[in-house]
């Protein structure tokens, strides 16, 4: 049996950070990733933060990847951060850029397929020097231990091998955690469901519409009627030449009032402000003349496809800031448009161009971070350890996972030096490092200065909207001295008791609706997007179908599964009579149905393959 | 001290195949084909394919042949030379081939007299090509790979004809293979399809050198961590090399190849492909009858029906 020092399971941003850090420390590590290439299973919102924290130090992305700011394919640095309360066509907006900037060096929008594959390239370069590297397309299915306490990794694709330590970075639906019994599955109370669409829009149109330059970016957050009465909200982030638009809702609240995830996305897209931001010019082709011969029809179809492809390429080129010779490119574009209209009767209309749809569960670190993030010689990092910060509209899972990965690497390197992988030497030391992380503090306690930003932003809001219950507390909190006291008291109570008071329908739905209705501005749009059917969305995705299902139904007739029929973002479930049936093809590996099923990730290389993430 | 040794062993494991004495020498013959994907294809006003405007790519079957060569490179260590007969000087098929199999040498056989060749005329050029490769690399080839057939109207004869001309044992429809470097033999699995019979997989052993025509269903599989890691290393090396693939191309015209005028091109081609037609699909005529598995009478009926169906299939 082959032997290696360390195995990292999962090639998301957390696992890759662990590999990069371990290699930087001169240690050998093998990273196993189920997707056929790194990044193909990754999906995020997402804004990646780099933090400068008052209390303590974290490993930021640019600490680990020194050339990050110069070379990494991130999208845009976010410079505008605005929260919108919505009610029909009325919108009340609050500038929360101060909340975004709070203790941050920067926060940039990212697309995880591209970014993770860049991380992988950097990590591979260093890890190969020490006999390590990345192996994609391999799904870990079980772990056993030999009599020397070494872990044996069993996979579906390659022969079993032995390692001294494992870093489990296998994400929110961690099979490692479950198979070894390190923790039970996360409950609906501890999770959010995130659904996202990627919309194409040329760079210059984004700049103009969002009032930014190419080196700037905007983030818009939404609450109010777009939530369809759920706890959570919507987001819209500008990328270089795409928009990431998503809906993130508390799983408990979705179970209470099940609505299809794609309906939640469509509701957001139909908000007049969002519709106005996503619309674009698109070519509309005529129906082919059916009297033509089959061959003629095929040839015409190919010709049209080629013209549209050229039109897209050249228009994209014309509408970028990097376009060197706009006049000649414009002339080319005009000539193609002329050919399109003259030769094939193509017209131009308004639509939005959706390129990718995806979903994943998100752990709420306040509720589900692992108190003991290790088991034997396995350390859990990032989403797998239930870590991520969810305060206000800001989600921080990427930066927390990167820091966790670095901490786990330090603990493992120390254990390798002493050749001691016992829980007391490795696990507990890692646990200590994690406890010292300022991120862990953020998952436990309210930060009064961060809260002040929200209070300041809301200071002109009439107190009757906030509601009689919160009024006096808010008044107290607006005073600098009392705020300190109130927060101290709140932190003694702890998040367990506070969350049911803060994260309520009042906060996410009722108050924003009232704000919009009373203070909001009417926003109008001439573009009313048609809903995209789920079939259409799924058909645009790439899959490597496995004839074996990675999900097994346990009980086909229970209340939870009936709700999953509605809540599965890919509509894989259906009710047939009294029974629930599953068709696993089209599954997005999101994990929404995992609580009451025997749930695994698909085998290596199988299943969904995201192009953007 | 101990750490140093374990590190050494692991790096040794990865590099050791590269330094093996009995490294294999592999040739892959590939075909540049029009890229038939939407947006890449272009037509002349008269409706025929505009070859110069349509983008070209490595034919899908050729690509599988290069993947098969890559397997040997990773598993046994190998020098690979990829050769292609083509009228296009800017041959990005060779670039894709290089990226797929981490080729060491690229050969382009390009001469106006090669035009209009049928399978046997093509086979002659490629046979000369393989001999030229042996000259360039100063080694005899151990395995020559080709795709199953081309997608743009070829009949799957080129491979066997090159093998025949080179005097090599021909193994067709190969779905997996392995080499015994000490015995200098190859064991291969071949997929045989006979009408009325489920797929047959034939396992054969042959002494090197051989000619392998790879089946479209071939997919390599590396089953250990060390093989996977070295595959990743080679892939990276291949990607980097392929960015400057032109540096690796050796171009040969007819004269340089030493090909006989009468055996190549239109002159050397006794056949022309006039038309290629798909085998028409049979009409599905299915008479479904619902049978109950717990009913003995129904089971008897099923057995009789199967017997009748089987007796109708006479395999000669
Ligand atoms: C809609 C949405 C919006 C978000 N927005 C933000 C945001 O704005 N900012 C932010 O910081 N965070 C955001 N997050 C959270 C963030 O995306 C995650 O916290 C982060 O991606 C977690 O990274 P990870 O490496 O821990 O896990 P993952 O990225 O989930 O990686 C796990 C990897 O492990 C692999 N794997 C799993 N099981 C196995 C196995 N058995 N064998 C081999 N491989 C396996 C998977 O294929 C996957 O590649 C968002 C998440 C979602 C869904
Ligand atoms: S089947 Fe389950 S894991 Fe797959 S998309 Fe649906 S809810 Fe998500």
Coordinates of C-alpha atoms in Angstrom, one line a residue, chain A residues 97-347:
Chain A
X97 CA -20.6 50.5 2.3
X98 CA -19.3 51.3 5.8
X99 CA -20.5 47.8 6.9
X100 CA -18.7 46.2 4.0
X101 CA -15.5 48.2 4.7
X102 CA -15.6 47.4 8.4
X103 CA -12.3 45.8 9.4
X104 CA -11.7 44.8 5.8
X105 CA -8.6 45.3 3.6
X106 CA -10.9 44.6 0.6
X107 CA -13.8 42.5 -0.4
X108 CA -13.9 41.3 -4.1
X109 CA -16.5 39.5 -6.1
X110 CA -15.3 36.1 -7.2
X111 CA -16.4 33.2 -9.4
X112 CA -15.2 30.0 -7.7
X113 CA -14.6 27.8 -10.7
X114 CA -12.0 30.2 -12.1
X115 CA -10.6 31.2 -8.7
X116 CA -10.3 27.8 -7.2
X117 CA -8.5 26.6 -10.3
X118 CA -6.1 29.5 -9.9
X119 CA -5.6 28.6 -6.2
X120 CA -5.0 25.0 -7.3
X121 CA -2.3 26.1 -9.8
X122 CA -0.4 28.0 -7.1
X123 CA -0.8 25.2 -4.5
X124 CA 0.3 22.5 -7.0
X125 CA 3.5 24.3 -7.9
X126 CA 4.7 24.3 -4.3
X127 CA 3.3 20.9 -3.3
X128 CA 4.9 19.0 -6.2
X129 CA 8.3 20.0 -4.8
X130 CA 7.6 17.8 -1.8
X131 CA 6.1 14.9 -3.6
X132 CA 2.5 16.0 -3.1
X133 CA -0.1 17.4 -5.4
X134 CA -3.8 17.5 -6.4
X135 CA -5.7 14.5 -7.6
X136 CA -9.0 15.4 -9.1
X137 CA -11.8 13.0 -10.0
X138 CA -11.5 10.9 -6.8
X139 CA -14.3 10.5 -4.3
X140 CA -13.4 9.4 -0.8
X141 CA -15.9 6.8 0.4
X142 CA -14.6 5.6 3.7
X143 CA -11.7 5.9 6.2
X144 CA -10.4 3.2 8.4
X145 CA -7.4 3.0 10.8
X146 CA -4.7 0.4 11.0
X147 CA -3.3 -1.0 14.3
X148 CA -0.6 1.8 14.2
X149 CA -3.3 4.4 14.2
X150 CA -2.5 5.4 10.6
X151 CA -5.6 6.3 8.5
X152 CA -6.4 4.3 5.4
X153 CA -8.3 6.2 2.7
X154 CA -10.7 4.2 0.5
X155 CA -12.0 5.7 -2.6
X156 CA -14.2 4.7 -5.5
X157 CA -11.5 5.3 -8.1
X158 CA -8.0 4.5 -6.8
X159 CA -6.3 1.9 -4.6
X160 CA -6.5 2.5 -0.8
X161 CA -3.5 4.3 0.7
X162 CA -2.2 5.2 4.1
X163 CA -1.7 8.7 5.6
X164 CA -0.6 10.0 9.0
X165 CA -3.1 12.8 9.2
X166 CA -6.2 14.0 7.3
X167 CA -7.7 17.5 6.8
X168 CA -11.4 17.2 5.9
X169 CA -12.4 20.1 3.7
X170 CA -15.3 18.4 2.1
X171 CA -17.8 21.1 2.5
X172 CA -21.1 21.6 4.2
X173 CA -22.4 18.2 3.3
X174 CA -19.3 16.5 4.7
X175 CA -19.4 12.8 4.3
X176 CA -16.2 12.5 6.3
X177 CA -17.7 14.0 9.4
X178 CA -20.7 11.7 9.1
X179 CA -18.9 8.5 8.2
X180 CA -16.4 8.7 11.1
X181 CA -19.1 9.9 13.5
X182 CA -17.4 13.3 14.2
X183 CA -20.7 15.1 14.1
X184 CA -24.2 14.5 13.1
X185 CA -25.7 16.1 10.0
X186 CA -26.5 19.7 10.3
X187 CA -30.1 20.5 11.1
X188 CA -32.4 22.8 9.2
X189 CA -32.1 25.3 12.0
X190 CA -28.4 25.5 11.4
X191 CA -28.5 25.9 7.7
X192 CA -29.3 28.3 4.9
X193 CA -30.1 27.4 1.4
X194 CA -28.3 29.4 -1.3
X195 CA -29.4 29.5 -4.9
X196 CA -27.7 31.5 -7.6
X197 CA -27.9 32.5 -11.2
X198 CA -25.2 34.0 -13.3
X199 CA -26.2 36.6 -15.8
X200 CA -24.1 37.8 -18.7
X201 CA -23.7 41.5 -19.3
X202 CA -20.9 43.4 -21.1
X203 CA -18.4 45.2 -18.9
X204 CA -19.1 48.7 -20.1
X205 CA -22.8 48.3 -19.6
X206 CA -22.2 47.1 -16.0
X207 CA -20.0 50.1 -15.4
X208 CA -22.6 52.5 -16.8
X209 CA -25.6 51.0 -15.1
X210 CA -24.0 50.6 -11.7
X211 CA -22.1 53.9 -11.8
X212 CA -18.7 52.3 -11.3
X213 CA -15.4 52.1 -13.2
X214 CA -13.8 48.8 -14.3
X215 CA -11.7 48.8 -11.1
X216 CA -14.8 49.2 -8.9
X217 CA -17.7 46.9 -8.1
X218 CA -21.2 47.1 -6.5
X219 CA -23.1 44.8 -4.2
X220 CA -26.8 45.2 -3.8
X221 CA -28.7 43.3 -1.1
X222 CA -32.5 42.8 -0.9
X223 CA -35.0 42.2 1.8
X224 CA -38.8 42.8 2.0
X225 CA -41.4 41.3 -0.3
X226 CA -38.9 39.6 -2.5
X227 CA -38.4 37.1 0.3
X228 CA -41.9 35.8 -0.1
X229 CA -42.1 35.9 3.7
X230 CA -38.9 34.0 4.5
X231 CA -35.9 34.8 6.7
X232 CA -33.1 35.8 4.4
X233 CA -32.7 37.8 1.3
X234 CA -31.4 38.4 -2.1
X235 CA -28.0 39.6 -3.4
X236 CA -26.7 41.0 -6.7
X237 CA -22.9 41.3 -7.1
X238 CA -21.1 42.8 -10.1
X239 CA -18.4 40.7 -11.7
X240 CA -16.2 41.7 -14.5
X241 CA -18.7 41.0 -17.3
X242 CA -21.4 39.0 -15.5
X243 CA -23.7 39.5 -12.5
X244 CA -24.1 37.0 -9.6
X245 CA -27.7 37.0 -8.4
X246 CA -28.8 34.9 -5.6
X247 CA -31.3 34.1 -2.8
X248 CA -30.2 32.9 0.6
X249 CA -32.9 31.7 3.0
X250 CA -32.9 30.1 6.4
X251 CA -33.8 26.4 5.9
X252 CA -36.2 26.4 8.8
X253 CA -38.2 29.2 7.4
X254 CA -38.3 27.4 4.0
X255 CA -39.6 24.3 5.7
X256 CA -42.2 26.3 7.4
X257 CA -43.4 27.9 4.2
X258 CA -42.0 25.8 1.3
X259 CA -41.5 27.8 -2.0
X260 CA -39.5 26.5 -5.0
X261 CA -36.0 28.0 -4.9
X262 CA -36.3 29.0 -8.5
X263 CA -39.4 30.9 -7.7
X264 CA -37.5 32.9 -5.1
X265 CA -34.9 33.7 -7.8
X266 CA -37.5 34.6 -10.3
X267 CA -39.2 36.9 -7.8
X268 CA -35.9 38.7 -7.3
X269 CA -35.4 39.0 -11.0
X270 CA -38.9 40.4 -11.4
X271 CA -38.2 43.2 -8.9
X272 CA -38.3 46.3 -11.2
X273 CA -34.9 47.5 -10.0
X274 CA -33.3 44.2 -10.6
X275 CA -35.0 43.8 -14.0
X276 CA -33.6 47.1 -15.1
X277 CA -30.1 46.1 -14.1
X278 CA -30.0 42.7 -15.8
X279 CA -31.6 43.5 -19.2
X280 CA -29.5 43.3 -22.4
X281 CA -29.9 43.4 -26.1
X282 CA -30.2 39.9 -27.6
X283 CA -30.6 38.6 -31.2
X284 CA -33.9 37.0 -32.0
X285 CA -33.9 34.5 -34.8
X286 CA -36.8 33.8 -37.2
X287 CA -38.4 30.4 -37.4
X288 CA -36.6 28.4 -40.2
X289 CA -38.3 28.0 -43.5
X290 CA -39.5 24.4 -43.2
X291 CA -40.0 24.1 -47.0
X292 CA -36.2 24.1 -47.4
X293 CA -34.4 20.8 -47.7
X294 CA -33.0 19.2 -44.6
X295 CA -29.5 20.0 -45.7
X296 CA -30.4 23.6 -46.4
X297 CA -32.0 24.0 -43.0
X298 CA -29.0 22.5 -41.3
X299 CA -26.6 24.8 -43.2
X300 CA -28.7 27.9 -42.4
X301 CA -28.8 26.9 -38.8
X302 CA -25.0 26.6 -38.7
X303 CA -24.5 29.9 -40.5
X304 CA -26.8 31.6 -38.0
X305 CA -25.0 30.0 -35.1
X306 CA -21.7 31.2 -36.4
X307 CA -22.9 34.8 -37.0
X308 CA -24.4 35.0 -33.5
X309 CA -21.3 33.6 -32.0
X310 CA -19.2 36.2 -33.8
X311 CA -21.7 38.9 -32.9
X312 CA -21.4 38.0 -29.2
X313 CA -17.6 37.8 -29.3
X314 CA -17.2 41.1 -31.1
X315 CA -19.9 42.9 -29.1
X316 CA -18.2 41.7 -25.9
X317 CA -14.9 43.0 -27.2
X318 CA -16.4 46.3 -28.2
X319 CA -18.0 46.8 -24.8
X320 CA -14.8 46.1 -22.7
X321 CA -12.6 48.8 -21.3
X322 CA -9.6 47.0 -22.9
X323 CA -10.9 47.5 -26.4
X324 CA -8.0 49.2 -28.2
X325 CA -9.5 50.2 -31.4
X326 CA -13.2 50.8 -30.7
X327 CA -13.9 52.4 -34.1
X328 CA -12.8 49.5 -36.2
X329 CA -14.4 47.0 -33.8
X330 CA -17.7 48.9 -34.0
X331 CA -17.5 48.9 -37.8
X332 CA -17.1 45.1 -37.7
X333 CA -20.0 44.8 -35.3
X334 CA -22.2 46.9 -37.5
X335 CA -21.3 44.8 -40.5
X336 CA -22.2 41.6 -38.7
X337 CA -25.5 43.1 -37.5
X338 CA -26.3 44.1 -41.1
X339 CA -25.6 40.5 -42.3
X340 CA -27.7 39.2 -39.5
X341 CA -30.7 41.3 -40.4
X342 CA -30.4 41.3 -44.1
X343 CA -29.5 37.7 -44.7
X344 CA -31.3 35.9 -42.0
X345 CA -34.0 38.4 -40.9
X346 CA -32.6 38.4 -37.3
X347 CA -34.0 41.2 -35.1

